């Protein structure tokens, strides 16, 4: 039966050829591909800076780079990875591609605004690239004042403007998703039949729309202070540098949830498909996404415990930061309960899920260490913090992104990739990740500060481990590029539903036609209708 | 409900949430609001020349808030919009309130040192 599978004659990829048909497309699926290509380019550029950092840190002395160059490397690594890869990653690629078919719609509510958001993203990216080409920037991705506003003599303004512009792309994507989810659902697709992926993106979009304007205004404040000498953050002119941190983290803590919530949505889809079970406690998982979106906005000052804020405020924020662990734990427990007595399998997407569950657990729990006032004073600005947020952003968000990409790749291109290589790559990513970042917890606890290019001799063994792990991790990230590109021509034809998954997006052809469905989908099922113990085609398992 | 998808544009409304669209307010109302905004601007400038002490900021911000409210309600049509739109607008201001209130927990309590004995 499998050998007789054929690609559909007409699909979104062959509906129009040539550059113009892509650059002027209003098809959400093609825009998702445009995003996929551009964020992948930024991912590998940001990765290149990470290579430089890990190379420098293999020895205690500064051998490869000048201190100034090193400062620019970690700044650009952070700026690119956060604003040009992680924030758009899952929403702009997978969310863009999948939300319309998941809710039974033909496209997003505003196809032109969707294309516009990509152009805005590219424009912001060009500003950042320009800043790199003319000499880079060294403030750290956080742009803390007074360094960014007065002291740094690098290209703060073009970089900050790039982030400012890219922010509008994020706002437009969020706005588009909110309207789409409210208005475009197929008849019968009620809120509680929506896949949890859609719920997670709804919560993410709320953060994008409500939070991003604050960081945009904050960047403008730095701009006017730096360019025109306003005194918003300068104490000598009546300003307060800590105010910058308040405003910056009001967005940038929730921004972590812009990265992790969509990944959590991916995990819910994958975990039910590969354990052949309904997600345990659907409505709790759905509402915990909204709870995370709201709670995420009231915890930001945990980044500022040693910045001179009031001790009373610090106690309030410490307590509130603990509260955000509750909805996160609800999800983790519910996923674990979903696995319980499921028919678990070990395809590549599911390997990423297993990886996510462990790494997110470590990342989340070390977040509680950092929210504890006394511990934070000890480990603030050390590698402990670096390890913690990489467990969330890389171990959580990127594992979710890769898991999702592997899961929906056959839907996106209509063909399968190498099952063997993809499993190898998932394992390499997991092993490489832990080897890179676990030693950093120890380093940080021992007191190694972040953002220095030299360190005392006794830290070398752990740093070499970390650099070796980064090499393995890099390999794990390069492998998918090879087999995904290979699959475009040579992969086995996947058919509409290679995983036997239950979502609406699997009811249409792979790759889907431009209008997603030949007819408006009817008889919408409950989310995650799986019968346990389905025997799948041996080839695909 | 099965049937071919609508050809012209993908925007399809859910039946259960009707949109209020195409509402045309009278021209005179817009001119009235515009006049009110101008008068309030004039008051802002005039009040700037009077020293009200501690009330200076409160008065200036109060007038600005009234003006912003007029713009949001009438020029941005929120007054005639669906309840969903109103909720979305209100949530924007709610999050602004969070930003201001929680930032003030820091600024308002910085002077409280030293800590009371029980908390030291
Ligand atoms: Cu945070």
XYZ file of C-alpha atoms and ligand atoms in Angstrom:
662
model
C 0.000 0.000 0.000
C 2.808 2.374 0.876
C 4.522 1.945 -2.458
C 1.457 3.154 -4.250
C 1.425 6.482 -2.381
C 1.873 9.416 -4.724
C 2.361 13.126 -4.203
C -0.816 15.060 -4.991
C -0.834 16.527 -8.482
C -1.575 20.037 -7.290
C -0.182 21.403 -4.031
C 1.029 24.688 -2.554
C 4.633 24.072 -3.585
C 3.961 23.655 -7.308
C 1.231 26.304 -7.450
C 3.429 28.921 -9.109
C 7.155 28.802 -9.738
C 9.882 31.370 -9.735
C 11.109 33.845 -7.156
C 8.201 36.233 -7.649
C 5.611 33.587 -6.810
C 7.373 33.190 -3.458
C 8.234 36.781 -2.608
C 4.689 38.010 -3.310
C 2.846 34.995 -1.938
C -0.049 35.388 0.451
C -0.184 31.668 1.207
C 0.546 31.109 4.912
C 2.368 27.881 4.032
C 4.772 29.566 1.649
C 5.329 32.410 4.122
C 6.172 29.760 6.711
C 8.805 28.401 4.325
C 10.225 31.913 3.812
C 10.477 32.215 7.592
C 12.025 28.751 7.871
C 14.812 29.686 5.457
C 15.536 33.060 7.048
C 15.464 31.938 10.680
C 17.662 28.957 9.815
C 20.226 31.352 8.339
C 20.172 33.389 11.547
C 20.344 30.234 13.657
C 23.565 29.144 12.006
C 24.984 32.676 12.153
C 24.200 32.825 15.884
C 25.694 29.351 16.201
C 28.886 30.579 14.574
C 29.302 33.126 17.366
C 28.718 30.353 19.911
C 31.519 28.387 18.249
C 33.783 31.383 18.771
C 32.806 31.632 22.445
C 33.382 27.930 23.145
C 36.651 27.993 21.224
C 37.967 30.868 23.325
C 36.900 29.194 26.559
C 38.801 25.944 25.933
C 41.801 27.491 27.662
C 42.022 29.762 30.715
C 44.029 32.426 28.862
C 42.633 34.624 26.135
C 44.163 33.080 23.018
C 41.875 33.550 20.046
C 40.089 36.840 20.550
C 40.696 40.218 22.153
C 38.438 40.908 25.149
C 36.479 43.448 23.078
C 35.945 40.955 20.292
C 34.792 38.374 22.820
C 32.247 40.844 24.205
C 30.898 41.331 20.705
C 30.693 37.584 20.122
C 28.499 36.819 23.136
C 26.383 39.913 22.465
C 25.732 38.967 18.856
C 25.134 35.331 19.795
C 22.455 36.468 22.240
C 20.844 39.137 20.062
C 20.606 36.877 17.026
C 19.457 33.764 18.844
C 16.838 35.539 20.962
C 15.352 38.122 18.617
C 15.991 36.638 15.185
C 15.704 32.925 15.851
C 13.936 31.850 19.046
C 11.132 34.406 19.123
C 9.981 33.805 15.550
C 10.983 30.123 15.421
C 7.947 28.008 16.245
C 5.174 30.609 15.801
C 6.344 31.999 12.471
C 7.256 28.640 10.935
C 5.151 25.866 12.457
C 2.370 28.094 13.787
C 2.078 29.880 10.474
C 1.963 26.634 8.537
C -0.272 24.664 10.862
C -2.796 26.883 12.622
C -5.072 27.336 9.562
C -5.262 23.615 8.679
C -5.571 22.686 12.366
C -8.686 24.820 12.745
C -10.052 23.955 9.310
C -9.352 27.331 7.693
C -8.079 28.280 4.271
C -5.475 30.777 5.475
C -4.776 33.174 8.327
C -7.198 36.057 8.820
C -4.806 38.617 7.309
C -2.646 36.986 4.614
C -1.135 40.278 3.465
C -0.179 41.283 7.005
C 1.395 37.847 7.334
C 3.635 38.531 4.335
C 4.310 42.029 5.647
C 5.486 40.553 8.948
C 8.110 38.535 7.079
C 9.373 41.611 5.228
C 9.543 43.534 8.500
C 11.479 40.666 10.051
C 13.928 40.700 7.131
C 14.347 44.473 7.424
C 15.112 44.141 11.148
C 17.539 41.344 10.334
C 19.292 43.542 7.768
C 19.817 46.216 10.426
C 21.395 43.630 12.707
C 23.592 42.314 9.879
C 24.617 45.872 9.050
C 25.623 46.391 12.697
C 27.733 43.231 12.528
C 29.428 44.233 9.277
C 30.385 47.698 10.489
C 31.981 46.365 13.668
C 29.414 44.689 15.924
C 28.031 45.622 19.300
C 29.247 44.704 22.794
C 26.531 45.613 25.316
C 25.247 42.076 25.876
C 21.864 41.131 24.398
C 20.216 42.913 27.339
C 21.412 46.425 26.298
C 21.734 47.509 29.947
C 22.062 51.224 30.591
C 24.222 53.215 31.225
C 26.522 51.012 29.157
C 24.262 51.014 26.099
C 23.164 54.619 26.479
C 26.445 56.328 27.248
C 29.521 54.136 27.627
C 29.659 51.697 24.720
C 31.271 53.031 21.552
C 29.997 50.186 19.355
C 26.992 50.016 17.002
C 24.236 50.029 19.613
C 21.767 52.075 17.576
C 21.589 49.923 14.408
C 21.376 46.740 16.484
C 18.686 48.130 18.774
C 16.739 49.433 15.779
C 16.968 45.972 14.222
C 15.434 44.489 17.379
C 12.824 47.271 17.423
C 11.796 46.566 13.823
C 11.755 42.786 14.250
C 9.446 43.357 17.230
C 6.729 44.649 14.909
C 6.941 41.476 12.875
C 6.321 39.549 16.091
C 3.358 41.772 17.021
C 1.773 41.290 13.590
C 2.168 37.515 13.762
C 0.547 37.472 17.204
C -2.298 39.727 16.093
C -2.918 37.556 13.053
C -3.072 34.395 15.156
C -5.466 35.902 17.722
C -7.922 37.044 15.059
C -7.552 33.786 13.137
C -8.237 31.606 16.157
C -11.258 33.686 17.130
C -12.784 34.061 13.700
C -11.627 31.428 11.254
C -12.444 28.142 12.971
C -14.397 25.736 10.797
C -18.036 25.263 11.792
C -18.091 22.833 14.707
C -14.487 23.520 15.732
C -15.253 24.713 19.255
C -12.615 26.077 21.625
C -12.330 22.805 23.496
C -11.828 20.810 20.322
C -8.819 22.930 19.371
C -5.466 21.181 19.433
C -3.345 22.276 22.413
C -0.822 23.573 19.874
C -3.411 26.215 18.954
C -4.119 27.063 22.602
C -0.397 27.481 23.215
C -0.109 29.790 20.219
C -3.091 31.800 21.385
C -1.372 32.392 24.733
C 1.912 33.177 22.974
C 0.188 35.683 20.711
C -1.268 37.502 23.714
C 2.260 37.941 25.089
C 3.555 39.110 21.722
C 0.815 41.688 21.352
C 0.852 42.919 24.966
C 4.573 42.747 25.738
C 6.473 43.661 22.600
C 5.339 47.324 22.507
C 6.982 47.822 25.911
C 10.407 46.691 24.725
C 9.946 48.747 21.554
C 9.328 51.897 23.592
C 12.242 51.031 25.880
C 14.570 50.747 22.877
C 13.339 54.140 21.660
C 14.166 55.570 25.101
C 17.732 54.223 24.879
C 17.924 55.632 21.359
C 16.881 59.156 22.356
C 19.174 59.049 25.378
C 22.139 57.883 23.314
C 21.494 60.063 20.271
C 20.011 63.221 21.793
C 21.179 63.120 25.416
C 17.800 62.661 27.123
C 18.154 61.819 30.823
C 15.688 58.950 31.239
C 18.208 56.455 32.595
C 21.042 58.794 33.631
C 21.025 59.602 37.378
C 22.959 62.824 36.790
C 19.998 64.117 34.823
C 17.304 62.757 37.131
C 16.968 59.357 35.475
C 17.407 55.847 36.837
C 19.378 53.047 35.132
C 17.371 50.434 37.045
C 14.223 51.718 35.320
C 15.682 50.372 32.083
C 15.942 46.930 33.655
C 12.325 47.084 34.831
C 11.090 48.009 31.366
C 13.395 45.605 29.548
C 12.510 42.581 31.675
C 8.808 43.391 31.640
C 9.015 42.208 28.043
C 12.040 39.949 28.135
C 10.897 37.623 30.872
C 7.556 36.969 29.077
C 9.647 36.682 25.896
C 10.977 33.434 27.338
C 7.367 32.231 27.293
C 7.057 33.368 23.670
C 9.809 30.805 23.067
C 8.701 28.008 25.369
C 4.876 28.080 25.117
C 4.765 27.136 21.416
C 7.275 24.385 22.163
C 4.914 23.138 24.872
C 2.150 23.146 22.265
C 4.288 20.983 19.994
C 5.006 18.589 22.846
C 1.289 18.112 23.559
C 0.632 17.144 19.921
C 3.577 14.782 19.693
C 3.117 13.124 23.036
C -0.469 12.133 22.313
C 0.309 10.925 18.789
C 3.198 8.726 19.853
C 1.548 7.326 22.949
C -1.764 6.858 21.126
C -3.627 8.577 23.949
C -5.648 11.704 24.577
C -3.579 14.328 26.400
C -4.304 13.848 30.096
C -6.317 16.768 31.525
C -6.819 18.625 28.228
C -8.476 21.688 29.759
C -5.834 22.003 32.480
C -3.085 21.968 29.870
C -5.009 24.493 27.767
C -5.625 26.904 30.635
C -2.120 26.491 32.032
C -0.900 28.089 28.783
C -3.037 31.134 29.500
C -1.942 31.108 33.143
C 1.713 31.071 32.083
C 1.056 33.984 29.722
C -0.484 36.044 32.538
C 1.810 34.988 35.415
C 4.805 35.505 33.130
C 4.144 39.245 33.271
C 4.397 39.587 37.047
C 7.769 38.011 37.788
C 10.290 40.094 35.846
C 12.309 41.623 38.690
C 13.852 38.242 39.554
C 16.505 39.357 37.059
C 17.251 42.373 39.252
C 17.705 41.048 42.782
C 21.267 42.357 42.962
C 20.629 45.480 40.864
C 19.729 47.652 43.848
C 15.966 47.226 43.859
C 14.083 47.417 47.139
C 14.313 44.284 49.297
C 10.563 44.347 49.737
C 9.966 44.383 45.986
C 12.508 41.567 45.681
C 10.517 39.469 48.167
C 7.299 40.092 46.217
C 8.909 39.125 42.925
C 10.589 36.083 44.448
C 7.217 34.837 45.659
C 5.502 35.583 42.334
C 8.295 33.819 40.416
C 7.608 30.677 42.381
C 3.956 30.912 41.382
C 4.738 30.596 37.663
C 6.153 27.153 38.364
C 2.626 25.923 39.088
C 1.179 26.037 35.552
C 4.486 24.732 34.172
C 4.328 21.819 36.577
C 0.689 21.185 35.629
C 1.850 20.645 32.070
C 4.789 18.446 32.991
C 2.695 16.230 35.247
C -0.069 15.977 32.648
C 2.376 14.971 29.925
C 3.836 12.344 32.193
C 0.337 11.080 32.951
C -0.304 10.955 29.196
C 2.707 8.683 28.759
C 1.423 6.393 31.505
C 0.122 3.156 29.955
C 0.414 4.655 26.466
C 1.698 2.693 23.472
C 4.983 4.543 23.417
C 7.193 4.525 20.349
C 10.590 5.980 19.580
C 10.423 7.828 16.279
C 12.672 10.883 15.941
C 9.980 13.449 16.881
C 9.202 11.493 20.031
C 12.893 11.278 20.945
C 12.883 15.064 21.005
C 9.844 14.938 23.293
C 11.596 12.647 25.769
C 14.577 15.005 25.622
C 12.352 18.023 26.170
C 10.678 16.518 29.236
C 13.989 15.914 31.027
C 15.711 19.105 29.998
C 12.722 21.343 30.672
C 12.424 19.781 34.118
C 16.051 20.628 34.933
C 15.717 24.096 33.417
C 12.491 24.831 35.252
C 13.632 23.604 38.640
C 16.929 25.521 38.485
C 14.738 28.545 37.756
C 13.334 28.075 41.244
C 16.882 28.141 42.665
C 17.364 31.468 40.934
C 14.050 32.853 42.152
C 15.223 32.200 45.721
C 16.729 35.434 46.990
C 19.666 33.995 48.917
C 20.771 31.551 46.219
C 20.408 34.178 43.508
C 22.847 36.505 45.243
C 25.435 33.711 45.108
C 24.927 32.580 41.510
C 23.760 35.807 39.849
C 25.705 36.554 36.631
C 27.536 33.234 36.843
C 27.479 30.294 34.471
C 24.701 28.816 36.621
C 22.344 31.358 35.061
C 23.757 30.689 31.599
C 23.161 26.953 32.053
C 19.649 27.533 33.436
C 18.372 29.605 30.554
C 19.994 27.392 27.948
C 18.159 24.429 29.465
C 14.932 26.363 28.890
C 15.668 27.995 25.559
C 17.736 25.272 23.911
C 16.708 22.217 25.914
C 13.083 23.362 25.882
C 12.334 25.645 22.946
C 14.754 24.242 20.366
C 13.981 20.617 21.282
C 10.306 21.448 20.774
C 11.068 23.221 17.507
C 13.113 20.313 16.138
C 10.601 17.760 17.360
C 7.836 19.697 15.627
C 9.853 20.147 12.456
C 10.500 16.390 12.291
C 6.861 15.607 13.028
C 5.341 17.962 10.427
C 8.131 17.750 7.831
C 6.266 15.047 5.852
C 3.214 17.345 5.886
C 5.289 20.338 4.760
C 7.184 18.693 1.881
C 5.201 15.484 1.362
C 8.215 13.233 1.814
C 9.920 11.361 4.650
C 13.497 11.870 5.787
C 15.922 9.176 6.880
C 14.512 7.602 10.024
C 17.943 6.303 11.047
C 19.811 9.597 10.652
C 17.060 11.550 12.340
C 17.214 9.335 15.413
C 21.000 9.664 15.484
C 20.650 13.439 15.289
C 18.085 13.548 18.129
C 20.460 11.522 20.302
C 23.443 13.703 19.360
C 21.479 16.823 20.263
C 20.487 15.411 23.649
C 23.960 14.137 24.550
C 25.748 17.177 23.150
C 23.385 19.523 24.914
C 23.918 17.969 28.327
C 27.665 17.770 27.857
C 27.708 21.456 26.940
C 25.502 22.879 29.613
C 25.542 20.596 32.629
C 29.188 21.457 33.445
C 28.145 25.112 33.343
C 25.850 24.583 36.346
C 28.874 23.352 38.275
C 31.102 26.146 36.973
C 28.570 28.739 37.976
C 28.069 27.273 41.395
C 31.851 27.309 41.856
C 31.752 30.994 40.980
C 32.789 31.358 37.348
C 31.209 34.622 36.143
C 29.631 34.884 32.694
C 30.838 37.246 29.967
C 34.627 36.931 30.585
C 37.053 35.523 28.057
C 39.560 34.335 30.710
C 39.137 32.241 33.831
C 41.225 30.641 36.624
C 43.001 27.380 35.736
C 40.866 25.161 37.964
C 37.825 25.770 35.741
C 39.481 24.370 32.622
C 38.341 20.725 32.768
C 34.678 21.664 32.957
C 35.084 24.276 30.238
C 36.748 21.782 27.910
C 33.855 19.376 28.544
C 31.448 22.141 27.668
C 33.280 23.010 24.446
C 33.447 19.342 23.433
C 29.715 19.069 24.046
C 29.116 22.106 21.857
C 30.886 20.319 18.988
C 28.592 17.293 19.383
C 25.568 19.585 19.617
C 26.646 21.402 16.457
C 26.859 18.100 14.609
C 23.386 17.206 15.852
C 22.079 20.479 14.397
C 23.864 20.089 11.045
C 22.646 16.546 10.348
C 18.959 17.535 9.903
C 19.967 20.131 7.303
C 21.485 17.316 5.253
C 18.681 14.776 5.488
C 15.895 17.363 5.239
C 17.391 18.700 2.001
C 17.937 15.129 0.793
C 14.312 14.272 1.531
C 13.042 17.034 -0.765
C 13.860 14.940 -3.847
C 14.678 11.447 -2.666
C 12.529 10.914 0.407
C 9.829 8.285 0.411
C 6.397 9.740 -0.352
C 4.724 10.263 3.010
C 1.035 10.248 2.190
C -1.509 12.391 4.009
C -1.009 10.900 7.460
C 2.229 8.957 7.955
C 2.047 8.965 11.768
C -1.596 7.976 12.045
C -2.207 11.257 13.878
C -5.657 12.620 14.665
C -5.448 16.361 13.925
C -7.362 18.025 11.090
C -4.114 18.956 9.339
C -3.530 15.252 8.658
C -6.835 14.911 6.816
C -5.584 16.846 3.820
C -2.924 15.902 1.289
C 0.824 16.217 1.968
C 1.882 18.743 0.830
C -1.532 20.403 1.212
C -3.215 22.251 -1.646
C -2.998 26.052 -1.534
C -6.486 26.310 -0.031
C -5.625 23.567 2.532
C -8.871 21.596 2.110
C -10.912 20.777 -0.970
C -14.051 21.364 1.088
C -14.687 22.995 4.440
C -14.007 20.197 6.936
C -17.049 18.897 8.716
C -17.647 16.371 11.524
C -14.838 17.909 13.579
C -13.585 15.278 16.024
C -12.739 15.743 19.683
C -9.057 16.623 20.069
C -6.743 13.605 20.190
C -9.096 10.777 19.362
C -6.741 7.841 19.511
C -7.428 4.198 19.913
C -4.591 2.633 21.873
C -2.410 -0.114 20.428
C -2.802 0.734 16.753
C -0.370 -1.324 14.720
C 1.413 0.978 12.356
C 3.137 0.091 9.108
C 6.426 -1.485 10.096
C 8.380 0.777 7.754
C 7.365 3.912 9.548
C 8.019 2.912 13.117
C -22.214 23.037 6.232
C -20.104 21.223 3.652
C -19.496 23.086 0.461
C -16.777 24.643 -1.635
C -14.679 27.276 0.071
C -15.542 30.884 -0.670
C -13.432 32.087 -3.596
C -13.005 35.706 -2.649
C -10.647 35.996 0.280
C -10.130 33.623 3.157
C -11.759 35.734 5.880
C -14.665 33.691 7.103
C -16.516 34.691 10.238
C -17.595 32.372 12.974
C -21.374 32.461 13.096
C -21.604 32.759 16.858
C -19.730 36.043 17.156
C -21.181 38.671 14.845
C -18.970 41.652 14.102
C -20.346 45.150 14.178
C -18.981 46.484 10.939
C -19.542 49.453 8.708
C -20.890 51.621 11.497
C -20.823 55.211 10.289
C -20.855 57.803 13.035
C -22.064 61.281 12.249
C -19.528 63.824 11.056
C -20.580 66.317 13.696
C -19.594 63.898 16.436
C -16.053 63.661 15.052
C -15.796 67.446 14.906
C -17.123 67.628 18.456
C -14.473 65.200 19.718
C -11.808 67.069 17.785
C -12.901 70.339 19.382
C -12.843 68.736 22.825
C -9.286 67.481 22.220
C -8.199 70.962 21.142
C -9.760 72.581 24.193
C -8.095 70.026 26.485
C -4.747 70.698 24.795
C -5.256 74.403 25.391
C -6.049 73.709 29.071
C -2.885 71.596 29.381
C -0.784 74.501 28.105
C -2.593 77.053 30.232
C -2.301 74.959 33.416
C 1.445 74.584 32.801
C 1.777 78.304 33.679
C 0.009 77.876 37.022
C 1.953 76.292 39.867
C -0.340 73.775 41.561
C 2.422 72.229 43.653
C 2.069 68.490 44.028
C -1.016 68.511 41.805
C 0.993 69.611 38.708
C 1.651 66.099 37.483
C -1.745 64.761 38.513
C -3.580 67.452 36.529
C -1.391 67.055 33.426
C -1.718 63.270 33.465
C -5.435 63.489 34.215
C -6.083 65.656 31.164
C -3.906 63.395 29.012
C -5.896 60.381 30.202
C -9.200 62.020 29.291
C -7.864 62.835 25.822
C -6.579 59.307 25.288
C -9.926 57.906 26.415
C -11.771 60.077 23.888
C -9.469 58.915 21.092
C -9.821 55.254 22.009
C -13.601 55.344 22.457
C -14.591 57.459 19.464
C -11.809 57.793 16.911
C -10.856 54.138 17.335
C -14.546 53.089 17.441
C -14.137 51.015 20.586
C -17.394 52.402 21.967
C -19.436 50.736 19.196
C -17.285 47.620 18.938
C -18.106 44.091 20.010
C -17.562 42.999 23.565
C -14.544 40.934 22.469
C -12.815 44.042 21.126
C -13.532 45.850 24.382
C -11.997 43.002 26.365
C -8.878 43.096 24.176
C -8.528 46.854 24.673
C -9.112 46.577 28.406
C -6.506 43.830 28.715
C -3.947 46.143 27.129
C -4.565 48.702 29.858
C -4.630 45.982 32.504
C -1.115 44.912 31.541
C 0.009 48.540 31.527
C -1.356 48.766 35.075
C 0.685 45.681 36.021
C 3.821 47.307 34.595
C 3.292 50.516 36.542
C 2.066 48.971 39.801
C 4.775 46.336 40.161
C 7.516 48.767 39.137
C 6.209 51.059 41.881
C 6.575 48.280 44.468
C 10.293 48.814 43.918
C 10.379 52.621 43.821
C 7.897 53.121 46.647
C 9.634 50.789 49.083
C 13.293 51.610 48.390
C 13.303 54.085 51.258
C 11.971 51.546 53.763
C 15.439 50.406 54.887
C 16.507 49.274 57.393
C 14.333 46.183 57.454
C 12.025 45.739 60.436
C 13.574 43.392 63.038
C 11.241 40.500 62.258
C 12.383 40.304 58.646
C 16.096 40.875 59.118
Cu 12.882 35.764 33.988
